[in-house]
């Protein structure tokens, strides 16, 4: 009898030890490597979530920043799994104000593809040449309209940055370094956009001031395709970057030139320029020295800066090559709540105000517009393209693709999946090689679905979708087009005739020759 009791007690322990050993050995799930055995609870809850939610807690569309449905789409796309949903929408369409409706055309010259693989292997290039209008020596047409947004090494772990860069290489898209400089983790072969923040990490002199020679030295030998001067970020505009002390590891301290373990707070404003005039001087100086397209990233608040920029650019001799608009709903590794919630405009409002200023001055063809702010899902991205975005950047969606579970502990250095921490044990669970494939799958699938929606509307490229092609439901059985909501006259939001002709010709093989496969793991 005693023997039997012992066996009954031992069996679960042996079982748990076996599961723990497997969890530590496997490389697919960072969460299980970091939290053997107990990590399975999360997967179990995810699997039976829909059934549980029939009785308790939130529904599929309630959680923020990304709803359960949105995360499920990203996870399934990243894993190369079936990302379809069944039984029809669970959204209360007519009673949800602001819900977007993309309007399909019955007859169109661009025939929608029936192949599941359509566009998956196509790069879906930009409709504009970045730096082309200003004649930059290294102007280029980005291969992908979807790119990885700025996230510094520091806010992200080394393995996460490696996964992002290798994923960008596999997907043929750009990877923005973020303001924490360019580290060895960024050198996995993916094309880069080097970001210059207010602390000038990676491009500063011994007094912390911007140094052009230091910038040239830092980017030498790396596939940097463009330079982005960060003015502000949607989640914390008017505040400099903030890396909490626990995340300032010796490696990060060395790359940034700061003390280990101490909060790293960047200044709120630049010291290398103090107004639009001096900013444009710096833009031209960097562009001349590097040959690269140079742009700015900013959230939108007071419009004075933008009016000034338009007026200076109207003279024609100086100008930015691209403008990245970050919405107030954008993400961050850490920020005061009031800033994330209440400073700077949401993407669509901010973007359209800035775009309108450039459109009225006839300058939209000279600038590549990039949008960011929770638009890493096809229907949200389509709205941005309709409003005049040429490229879109994704940050948190890319984090989800490499394993983030939206635990929202990025500022504590206790990220359970190893994405946003410098803790050795936790980062050890994240396999960069495997996660890079997940990022690439997410971006490829995203482009594929963008292309499908584009074909549904009956045009050759997302950039050719107009503000008449998307309605926003008003929550009271009515709908208004994006044109009505944002007051766009005819022609706004579209590339020039020459750019339209060029991108339509480039897309012809994609729309007629449809083949491809998905990378799996
Ligand atoms: C962890 C994290 C780190 C970030 N670091 C930077 C940064 O260094 N520079 C920057 O301009 N934006 C930074 N951002 C903002 C993103 O680049 C992006 O603009 C914003 O999150 C909106 O995109 P999303 O909604 O796809 O996340 C960061 C965002 C996150 C989540
Ligand atoms: S899992 Fe949580 S802590 Fe880690 S990156 Fe995602 S939101 Fe941040």
PDB file of N, CA and C in Angstrom, residues 213-297:
ATOM      1  N   UNK A 213      31.621  63.333 -38.028  1.00  0.00           N
ATOM      2  CA  UNK A 213      32.625  62.279 -38.210  1.00  0.00           C
ATOM      3  C   UNK A 213      32.253  61.006 -37.436  1.00  0.00           C
ATOM      4  N   UNK A 214      31.710  61.177 -36.214  1.00  0.00           N
ATOM      5  CA  UNK A 214      31.334  59.981 -35.428  1.00  0.00           C
ATOM      6  C   UNK A 214      30.212  59.226 -36.131  1.00  0.00           C
ATOM      7  N   UNK A 215      29.271  59.967 -36.736  1.00  0.00           N
ATOM      8  CA  UNK A 215      28.179  59.317 -37.467  1.00  0.00           C
ATOM      9  C   UNK A 215      28.740  58.522 -38.650  1.00  0.00           C
ATOM     10  N   UNK A 216      29.645  59.166 -39.408  1.00  0.00           N
ATOM     11  CA  UNK A 216      30.198  58.497 -40.594  1.00  0.00           C
ATOM     12  C   UNK A 216      30.952  57.232 -40.192  1.00  0.00           C
ATOM     13  N   UNK A 217      31.665  57.337 -39.085  1.00  0.00           N
ATOM     14  CA  UNK A 217      32.419  56.172 -38.612  1.00  0.00           C
ATOM     15  C   UNK A 217      31.466  55.050 -38.184  1.00  0.00           C
ATOM     16  N   UNK A 218      30.390  55.445 -37.475  1.00  0.00           N
ATOM     17  CA  UNK A 218      29.457  54.441 -36.941  1.00  0.00           C
ATOM     18  C   UNK A 218      28.749  53.678 -38.054  1.00  0.00           C
ATOM     19  N   UNK A 219      28.375  54.363 -39.129  1.00  0.00           N
ATOM     20  CA  UNK A 219      27.585  53.667 -40.168  1.00  0.00           C
ATOM     21  C   UNK A 219      28.469  53.023 -41.235  1.00  0.00           C
ATOM     22  N   UNK A 220      29.766  53.328 -41.184  1.00  0.00           N
ATOM     23  CA  UNK A 220      30.680  52.789 -42.189  1.00  0.00           C
ATOM     24  C   UNK A 220      30.626  51.254 -42.195  1.00  0.00           C
ATOM     25  N   UNK A 221      30.431  50.672 -43.350  1.00  0.00           N
ATOM     26  CA  UNK A 221      30.460  49.209 -43.470  1.00  0.00           C
ATOM     27  C   UNK A 221      29.132  48.541 -43.132  1.00  0.00           C
ATOM     28  N   UNK A 222      28.138  49.298 -42.698  1.00  0.00           N
ATOM     29  CA  UNK A 222      26.825  48.695 -42.409  1.00  0.00           C
ATOM     30  C   UNK A 222      25.835  49.088 -43.506  1.00  0.00           C
ATOM     31  N   UNK A 223      24.844  48.227 -43.749  1.00  0.00           N
ATOM     32  CA  UNK A 223      23.900  48.539 -44.844  1.00  0.00           C
ATOM     33  C   UNK A 223      22.869  49.596 -44.429  1.00  0.00           C
ATOM     34  N   UNK A 224      23.356  50.791 -44.070  1.00  0.00           N
ATOM     35  CA  UNK A 224      22.447  51.884 -43.694  1.00  0.00           C
ATOM     36  C   UNK A 224      21.953  52.544 -44.978  1.00  0.00           C
ATOM     37  N   UNK A 225      20.609  52.596 -45.157  1.00  0.00           N
ATOM     38  CA  UNK A 225      20.028  53.102 -46.408  1.00  0.00           C
ATOM     39  C   UNK A 225      19.456  54.509 -46.243  1.00  0.00           C
ATOM     40  N   UNK A 226      19.241  54.928 -44.988  1.00  0.00           N
ATOM     41  CA  UNK A 226      18.662  56.256 -44.751  1.00  0.00           C
ATOM     42  C   UNK A 226      18.952  56.664 -43.317  1.00  0.00           C
ATOM     43  N   UNK A 227      18.841  57.981 -43.071  1.00  0.00           N
ATOM     44  CA  UNK A 227      19.067  58.511 -41.717  1.00  0.00           C
ATOM     45  C   UNK A 227      17.779  59.182 -41.261  1.00  0.00           C
ATOM     46  N   UNK A 228      17.357  58.877 -40.039  1.00  0.00           N
ATOM     47  CA  UNK A 228      16.137  59.495 -39.504  1.00  0.00           C
ATOM     48  C   UNK A 228      16.487  60.300 -38.255  1.00  0.00           C
ATOM     49  N   UNK A 229      16.168  61.593 -38.277  1.00  0.00           N
ATOM     50  CA  UNK A 229      16.370  62.437 -37.101  1.00  0.00           C
ATOM     51  C   UNK A 229      15.082  62.403 -36.303  1.00  0.00           C
ATOM     52  N   UNK A 230      15.184  61.880 -35.080  1.00  0.00           N
ATOM     53  CA  UNK A 230      13.972  61.762 -34.263  1.00  0.00           C
ATOM     54  C   UNK A 230      13.718  63.053 -33.501  1.00  0.00           C
ATOM     55  N   UNK A 231      12.575  63.669 -33.773  1.00  0.00           N
ATOM     56  CA  UNK A 231      12.183  64.877 -33.035  1.00  0.00           C
ATOM     57  C   UNK A 231      11.312  64.488 -31.851  1.00  0.00           C
ATOM     58  N   UNK A 232      10.409  63.557 -32.080  1.00  0.00           N
ATOM     59  CA  UNK A 232       9.564  63.093 -30.976  1.00  0.00           C
ATOM     60  C   UNK A 232       8.910  61.772 -31.344  1.00  0.00           C
ATOM     61  N   UNK A 233       8.281  61.181 -30.341  1.00  0.00           N
ATOM     62  CA  UNK A 233       7.664  59.859 -30.475  1.00  0.00           C
ATOM     63  C   UNK A 233       6.247  59.960 -29.923  1.00  0.00           C
ATOM     64  N   UNK A 234       5.285  59.327 -30.595  1.00  0.00           N
ATOM     65  CA  UNK A 234       3.874  59.490 -30.222  1.00  0.00           C
ATOM     66  C   UNK A 234       3.544  59.173 -28.784  1.00  0.00           C
ATOM     67  N   UNK A 235       4.224  58.165 -28.218  1.00  0.00           N
ATOM     68  CA  UNK A 235       3.876  57.736 -26.865  1.00  0.00           C
ATOM     69  C   UNK A 235       4.427  58.667 -25.798  1.00  0.00           C
ATOM     70  N   UNK A 236       5.406  59.502 -26.149  1.00  0.00           N
ATOM     71  CA  UNK A 236       5.986  60.394 -25.135  1.00  0.00           C
ATOM     72  C   UNK A 236       6.604  61.629 -25.785  1.00  0.00           C
ATOM     73  N   UNK A 237       5.819  62.362 -26.566  1.00  0.00           N
ATOM     74  CA  UNK A 237       6.373  63.540 -27.243  1.00  0.00           C
ATOM     75  C   UNK A 237       6.798  64.596 -26.238  1.00  0.00           C
ATOM     76  N   UNK A 238       7.863  65.310 -26.586  1.00  0.00           N
ATOM     77  CA  UNK A 238       8.332  66.353 -25.679  1.00  0.00           C
ATOM     78  C   UNK A 238       9.157  65.787 -24.542  1.00  0.00           C
ATOM     79  N   UNK A 239       9.354  64.480 -24.547  1.00  0.00           N
ATOM     80  CA  UNK A 239      10.206  63.839 -23.545  1.00  0.00           C
ATOM     81  C   UNK A 239      11.310  63.115 -24.295  1.00  0.00           C
ATOM     82  N   UNK A 240      12.526  63.127 -23.758  1.00  0.00           N
ATOM     83  CA  UNK A 240      13.584  62.364 -24.401  1.00  0.00           C
ATOM     84  C   UNK A 240      13.397  60.888 -24.109  1.00  0.00           C
ATOM     85  N   UNK A 241      14.173  60.064 -24.792  1.00  0.00           N
ATOM     86  CA  UNK A 241      14.134  58.626 -24.537  1.00  0.00           C
ATOM     87  C   UNK A 241      14.489  58.353 -23.079  1.00  0.00           C
ATOM     88  N   UNK A 242      13.975  57.241 -22.551  1.00  0.00           N
ATOM     89  CA  UNK A 242      14.242  56.917 -21.153  1.00  0.00           C
ATOM     90  C   UNK A 242      14.504  55.420 -21.059  1.00  0.00           C
ATOM     91  N   UNK A 243      15.740  55.076 -20.664  1.00  0.00           N
ATOM     92  CA  UNK A 243      16.054  53.673 -20.465  1.00  0.00           C
ATOM     93  C   UNK A 243      16.267  53.462 -18.964  1.00  0.00           C
ATOM     94  N   UNK A 244      15.364  52.705 -18.304  1.00  0.00           N
ATOM     95  CA  UNK A 244      15.474  52.542 -16.859  1.00  0.00           C
ATOM     96  C   UNK A 244      16.795  51.859 -16.468  1.00  0.00           C
ATOM     97  N   UNK A 245      17.364  52.275 -15.315  1.00  0.00           N
ATOM     98  CA  UNK A 245      18.656  51.775 -14.844  1.00  0.00           C
ATOM     99  C   UNK A 245      18.852  50.265 -14.948  1.00  0.00           C
ATOM    100  N   UNK A 246      17.852  49.442 -14.525  1.00  0.00           N
ATOM    101  CA  UNK A 246      18.068  47.991 -14.579  1.00  0.00           C
ATOM    102  C   UNK A 246      18.370  47.476 -15.984  1.00  0.00           C
ATOM    103  N   UNK A 247      17.968  48.245 -17.006  1.00  0.00           N
ATOM    104  CA  UNK A 247      18.210  47.768 -18.373  1.00  0.00           C
ATOM    105  C   UNK A 247      19.543  48.261 -18.934  1.00  0.00           C
ATOM    106  N   UNK A 248      20.250  49.124 -18.169  1.00  0.00           N
ATOM    107  CA  UNK A 248      21.526  49.640 -18.681  1.00  0.00           C
ATOM    108  C   UNK A 248      22.654  48.653 -18.315  1.00  0.00           C
ATOM    109  N   UNK A 249      22.782  47.624 -19.128  1.00  0.00           N
ATOM    110  CA  UNK A 249      23.796  46.584 -18.916  1.00  0.00           C
ATOM    111  C   UNK A 249      25.157  47.140 -19.340  1.00  0.00           C
ATOM    112  N   UNK A 250      26.256  46.461 -18.953  1.00  0.00           N
ATOM    113  CA  UNK A 250      27.578  46.920 -19.377  1.00  0.00           C
ATOM    114  C   UNK A 250      27.679  47.072 -20.904  1.00  0.00           C
ATOM    115  N   UNK A 251      27.077  46.141 -21.645  1.00  0.00           N
ATOM    116  CA  UNK A 251      27.166  46.215 -23.108  1.00  0.00           C
ATOM    117  C   UNK A 251      26.467  47.474 -23.641  1.00  0.00           C
ATOM    118  N   UNK A 252      25.272  47.762 -23.103  1.00  0.00           N
ATOM    119  CA  UNK A 252      24.533  48.947 -23.552  1.00  0.00           C
ATOM    120  C   UNK A 252      25.266  50.212 -23.137  1.00  0.00           C
ATOM    121  N   UNK A 253      25.788  50.193 -21.900  1.00  0.00           N
ATOM    122  CA  UNK A 253      26.527  51.356 -21.407  1.00  0.00           C
ATOM    123  C   UNK A 253      27.699  51.649 -22.341  1.00  0.00           C
ATOM    124  N   UNK A 254      28.359  50.601 -22.794  1.00  0.00           N
ATOM    125  CA  UNK A 254      29.527  50.784 -23.656  1.00  0.00           C
ATOM    126  C   UNK A 254      29.121  51.357 -25.027  1.00  0.00           C
ATOM    127  N   UNK A 255      28.052  50.791 -25.595  1.00  0.00           N
ATOM    128  CA  UNK A 255      27.611  51.251 -26.919  1.00  0.00           C
ATOM    129  C   UNK A 255      27.112  52.697 -26.873  1.00  0.00           C
ATOM    130  N   UNK A 256      26.460  53.057 -25.772  1.00  0.00           N
ATOM    131  CA  UNK A 256      25.895  54.415 -25.688  1.00  0.00           C
ATOM    132  C   UNK A 256      26.864  55.422 -25.069  1.00  0.00           C
ATOM    133  N   UNK A 257      27.894  54.925 -24.373  1.00  0.00           N
ATOM    134  CA  UNK A 257      28.823  55.826 -23.694  1.00  0.00           C
ATOM    135  C   UNK A 257      28.213  56.423 -22.430  1.00  0.00           C
ATOM    136  N   UNK A 258      27.570  55.573 -21.612  1.00  0.00           N
ATOM    137  CA  UNK A 258      26.904  56.041 -20.385  1.00  0.00           C
ATOM    138  C   UNK A 258      27.242  55.099 -19.226  1.00  0.00           C
ATOM    139  N   UNK A 259      26.976  55.494 -17.944  1.00  0.00           N
ATOM    140  CA  UNK A 259      27.294  54.619 -16.815  1.00  0.00           C
ATOM    141  C   UNK A 259      26.345  53.425 -16.702  1.00  0.00           C
ATOM    142  N   UNK A 260      26.888  52.288 -16.225  1.00  0.00           N
ATOM    143  CA  UNK A 260      26.101  51.056 -16.065  1.00  0.00           C
ATOM    144  C   UNK A 260      25.069  51.236 -14.947  1.00  0.00           C
ATOM    145  N   UNK A 261      23.840  50.721 -15.160  1.00  0.00           N
ATOM    146  CA  UNK A 261      22.847  50.604 -14.094  1.00  0.00           C
ATOM    147  C   UNK A 261      22.148  51.893 -13.704  1.00  0.00           C
ATOM    148  N   UNK A 262      22.509  52.992 -14.354  1.00  0.00           N
ATOM    149  CA  UNK A 262      21.837  54.251 -13.993  1.00  0.00           C
ATOM    150  C   UNK A 262      20.801  54.615 -15.049  1.00  0.00           C
ATOM    151  N   UNK A 263      19.650  55.197 -14.636  1.00  0.00           N
ATOM    152  CA  UNK A 263      18.643  55.636 -15.601  1.00  0.00           C
ATOM    153  C   UNK A 263      19.310  56.459 -16.693  1.00  0.00           C
ATOM    154  N   UNK A 264      18.965  56.160 -17.938  1.00  0.00           N
ATOM    155  CA  UNK A 264      19.558  56.894 -19.059  1.00  0.00           C
ATOM    156  C   UNK A 264      18.456  57.760 -19.675  1.00  0.00           C
ATOM    157  N   UNK A 265      18.493  59.033 -19.366  1.00  0.00           N
ATOM    158  CA  UNK A 265      17.437  59.942 -19.817  1.00  0.00           C
ATOM    159  C   UNK A 265      17.999  60.853 -20.900  1.00  0.00           C
ATOM    160  N   UNK A 266      17.418  60.769 -22.099  1.00  0.00           N
ATOM    161  CA  UNK A 266      17.879  61.648 -23.185  1.00  0.00           C
ATOM    162  C   UNK A 266      17.211  63.014 -23.031  1.00  0.00           C
ATOM    163  N   UNK A 267      17.886  64.075 -23.510  1.00  0.00           N
ATOM    164  CA  UNK A 267      17.266  65.400 -23.428  1.00  0.00           C
ATOM    165  C   UNK A 267      15.966  65.437 -24.237  1.00  0.00           C
ATOM    166  N   UNK A 268      15.083  66.384 -23.906  1.00  0.00           N
ATOM    167  CA  UNK A 268      13.797  66.434 -24.610  1.00  0.00           C
ATOM    168  C   UNK A 268      13.949  67.037 -26.007  1.00  0.00           C
ATOM    169  N   UNK A 269      15.003  67.864 -26.193  1.00  0.00           N
ATOM    170  CA  UNK A 269      15.163  68.509 -27.508  1.00  0.00           C
ATOM    171  C   UNK A 269      16.601  68.395 -28.004  1.00  0.00           C
ATOM    172  N   UNK A 270      16.749  68.639 -29.304  1.00  0.00           N
ATOM    173  CA  UNK A 270      18.082  68.544 -29.911  1.00  0.00           C
ATOM    174  C   UNK A 270      18.945  69.750 -29.555  1.00  0.00           C
ATOM    175  N   UNK A 271      20.258  69.512 -29.507  1.00  0.00           N
ATOM    176  CA  UNK A 271      21.176  70.633 -29.304  1.00  0.00           C
ATOM    177  C   UNK A 271      21.881  70.994 -30.628  1.00  0.00           C
ATOM    178  N   UNK A 272      21.752  70.116 -31.630  1.00  0.00           N
ATOM    179  CA  UNK A 272      22.445  70.379 -32.895  1.00  0.00           C
ATOM    180  C   UNK A 272      21.685  71.377 -33.766  1.00  0.00           C
ATOM    181  N   UNK A 273      20.444  71.672 -33.413  1.00  0.00           N
ATOM    182  CA  UNK A 273      19.661  72.689 -34.139  1.00  0.00           C
ATOM    183  C   UNK A 273      18.570  73.189 -33.200  1.00  0.00           C
ATOM    184  N   UNK A 274      18.050  74.392 -33.514  1.00  0.00           N
ATOM    185  CA  UNK A 274      17.087  74.984 -32.582  1.00  0.00           C
ATOM    186  C   UNK A 274      15.835  75.494 -33.282  1.00  0.00           C
ATOM    187  N   UNK A 275      15.780  75.391 -34.595  1.00  0.00           N
ATOM    188  CA  UNK A 275      14.575  75.772 -35.337  1.00  0.00           C
ATOM    189  C   UNK A 275      14.599  75.063 -36.691  1.00  0.00           C
ATOM    190  N   UNK A 276      13.558  75.298 -37.502  1.00  0.00           N
ATOM    191  CA  UNK A 276      13.464  74.582 -38.783  1.00  0.00           C
ATOM    192  C   UNK A 276      14.644  74.927 -39.681  1.00  0.00           C
ATOM    193  N   UNK A 277      15.017  76.199 -39.674  1.00  0.00           N
ATOM    194  CA  UNK A 277      16.113  76.646 -40.524  1.00  0.00           C
ATOM    195  C   UNK A 277      17.397  75.862 -40.222  1.00  0.00           C
ATOM    196  N   UNK A 278      17.775  75.824 -38.949  1.00  0.00           N
ATOM    197  CA  UNK A 278      19.026  75.128 -38.598  1.00  0.00           C
ATOM    198  C   UNK A 278      18.867  73.613 -38.737  1.00  0.00           C
ATOM    199  N   UNK A 279      17.629  73.108 -38.559  1.00  0.00           N
ATOM    200  CA  UNK A 279      17.410  71.669 -38.757  1.00  0.00           C
ATOM    201  C   UNK A 279      17.651  71.298 -40.221  1.00  0.00           C
ATOM    202  N   UNK A 280      17.137  72.127 -41.132  1.00  0.00           N
ATOM    203  CA  UNK A 280      17.307  71.808 -42.555  1.00  0.00           C
ATOM    204  C   UNK A 280      18.780  71.916 -42.964  1.00  0.00           C
ATOM    205  N   UNK A 281      19.519  72.829 -42.326  1.00  0.00           N
ATOM    206  CA  UNK A 281      20.960  72.888 -42.597  1.00  0.00           C
ATOM    207  C   UNK A 281      21.618  71.558 -42.240  1.00  0.00           C
ATOM    208  N   UNK A 282      21.236  71.026 -41.080  1.00  0.00           N
ATOM    209  CA  UNK A 282      21.828  69.748 -40.640  1.00  0.00           C
ATOM    210  C   UNK A 282      21.417  68.610 -41.581  1.00  0.00           C
ATOM    211  N   UNK A 283      20.131  68.618 -41.988  1.00  0.00           N
ATOM    212  CA  UNK A 283      19.644  67.585 -42.919  1.00  0.00           C
ATOM    213  C   UNK A 283      20.510  67.583 -44.178  1.00  0.00           C
ATOM    214  N   UNK A 284      20.733  68.771 -44.736  1.00  0.00           N
ATOM    215  CA  UNK A 284      21.505  68.858 -45.986  1.00  0.00           C
ATOM    216  C   UNK A 284      22.963  68.461 -45.754  1.00  0.00           C
ATOM    217  N   UNK A 285      23.498  68.840 -44.585  1.00  0.00           N
ATOM    218  CA  UNK A 285      24.894  68.499 -44.279  1.00  0.00           C
ATOM    219  C   UNK A 285      25.070  66.971 -44.213  1.00  0.00           C
ATOM    220  N   UNK A 286      24.125  66.309 -43.535  1.00  0.00           N
ATOM    221  CA  UNK A 286      24.225  64.842 -43.415  1.00  0.00           C
ATOM    222  C   UNK A 286      24.001  64.188 -44.778  1.00  0.00           C
ATOM    223  N   UNK A 287      23.027  64.704 -45.527  1.00  0.00           N
ATOM    224  CA  UNK A 287      22.742  64.121 -46.846  1.00  0.00           C
ATOM    225  C   UNK A 287      23.939  64.294 -47.778  1.00  0.00           C
ATOM    226  N   UNK A 288      24.592  65.467 -47.739  1.00  0.00           N
ATOM    227  CA  UNK A 288      25.766  65.708 -48.593  1.00  0.00           C
ATOM    228  C   UNK A 288      26.909  64.772 -48.220  1.00  0.00           C
ATOM    229  N   UNK A 289      27.102  64.607 -46.900  1.00  0.00           N
ATOM    230  CA  UNK A 289      28.242  63.807 -46.442  1.00  0.00           C
ATOM    231  C   UNK A 289      28.036  62.312 -46.670  1.00  0.00           C
ATOM    232  N   UNK A 290      26.799  61.855 -46.626  1.00  0.00           N
ATOM    233  CA  UNK A 290      26.547  60.411 -46.725  1.00  0.00           C
ATOM    234  C   UNK A 290      25.952  59.992 -48.070  1.00  0.00           C
ATOM    235  N   UNK A 291      25.299  60.929 -48.741  1.00  0.00           N
ATOM    236  CA  UNK A 291      24.579  60.595 -49.982  1.00  0.00           C
ATOM    237  C   UNK A 291      23.235  59.938 -49.697  1.00  0.00           C
ATOM    238  N   UNK A 292      22.923  59.766 -48.415  1.00  0.00           N
ATOM    239  CA  UNK A 292      21.705  59.029 -48.051  1.00  0.00           C
ATOM    240  C   UNK A 292      20.496  59.957 -47.959  1.00  0.00           C
ATOM    241  N   UNK A 293      19.293  59.403 -48.165  1.00  0.00           N
ATOM    242  CA  UNK A 293      18.088  60.172 -47.858  1.00  0.00           C
ATOM    243  C   UNK A 293      18.046  60.456 -46.356  1.00  0.00           C
ATOM    244  N   UNK A 294      17.616  61.659 -45.992  1.00  0.00           N
ATOM    245  CA  UNK A 294      17.553  62.040 -44.576  1.00  0.00           C
ATOM    246  C   UNK A 294      16.142  62.539 -44.281  1.00  0.00           C
ATOM    247  N   UNK A 295      15.553  62.028 -43.194  1.00  0.00           N
ATOM    248  CA  UNK A 295      14.190  62.439 -42.856  1.00  0.00           C
ATOM    249  C   UNK A 295      14.048  62.713 -41.380  1.00  0.00           C
ATOM    250  N   UNK A 296      12.820  63.016 -40.990  1.00  0.00           N
ATOM    251  CA  UNK A 296      12.546  63.265 -39.575  1.00  0.00           C
ATOM    252  C   UNK A 296      11.413  62.358 -39.116  1.00  0.00           C
ATOM    253  N   UNK A 297      11.408  62.111 -37.792  1.00  0.00           N
ATOM    254  CA  UNK A 297      10.281  61.384 -37.193  1.00  0.00           C
ATOM    255  C   UNK A 297       9.684  62.274 -36.121  1.00  0.00           C
TER     256      UNK A 297
END
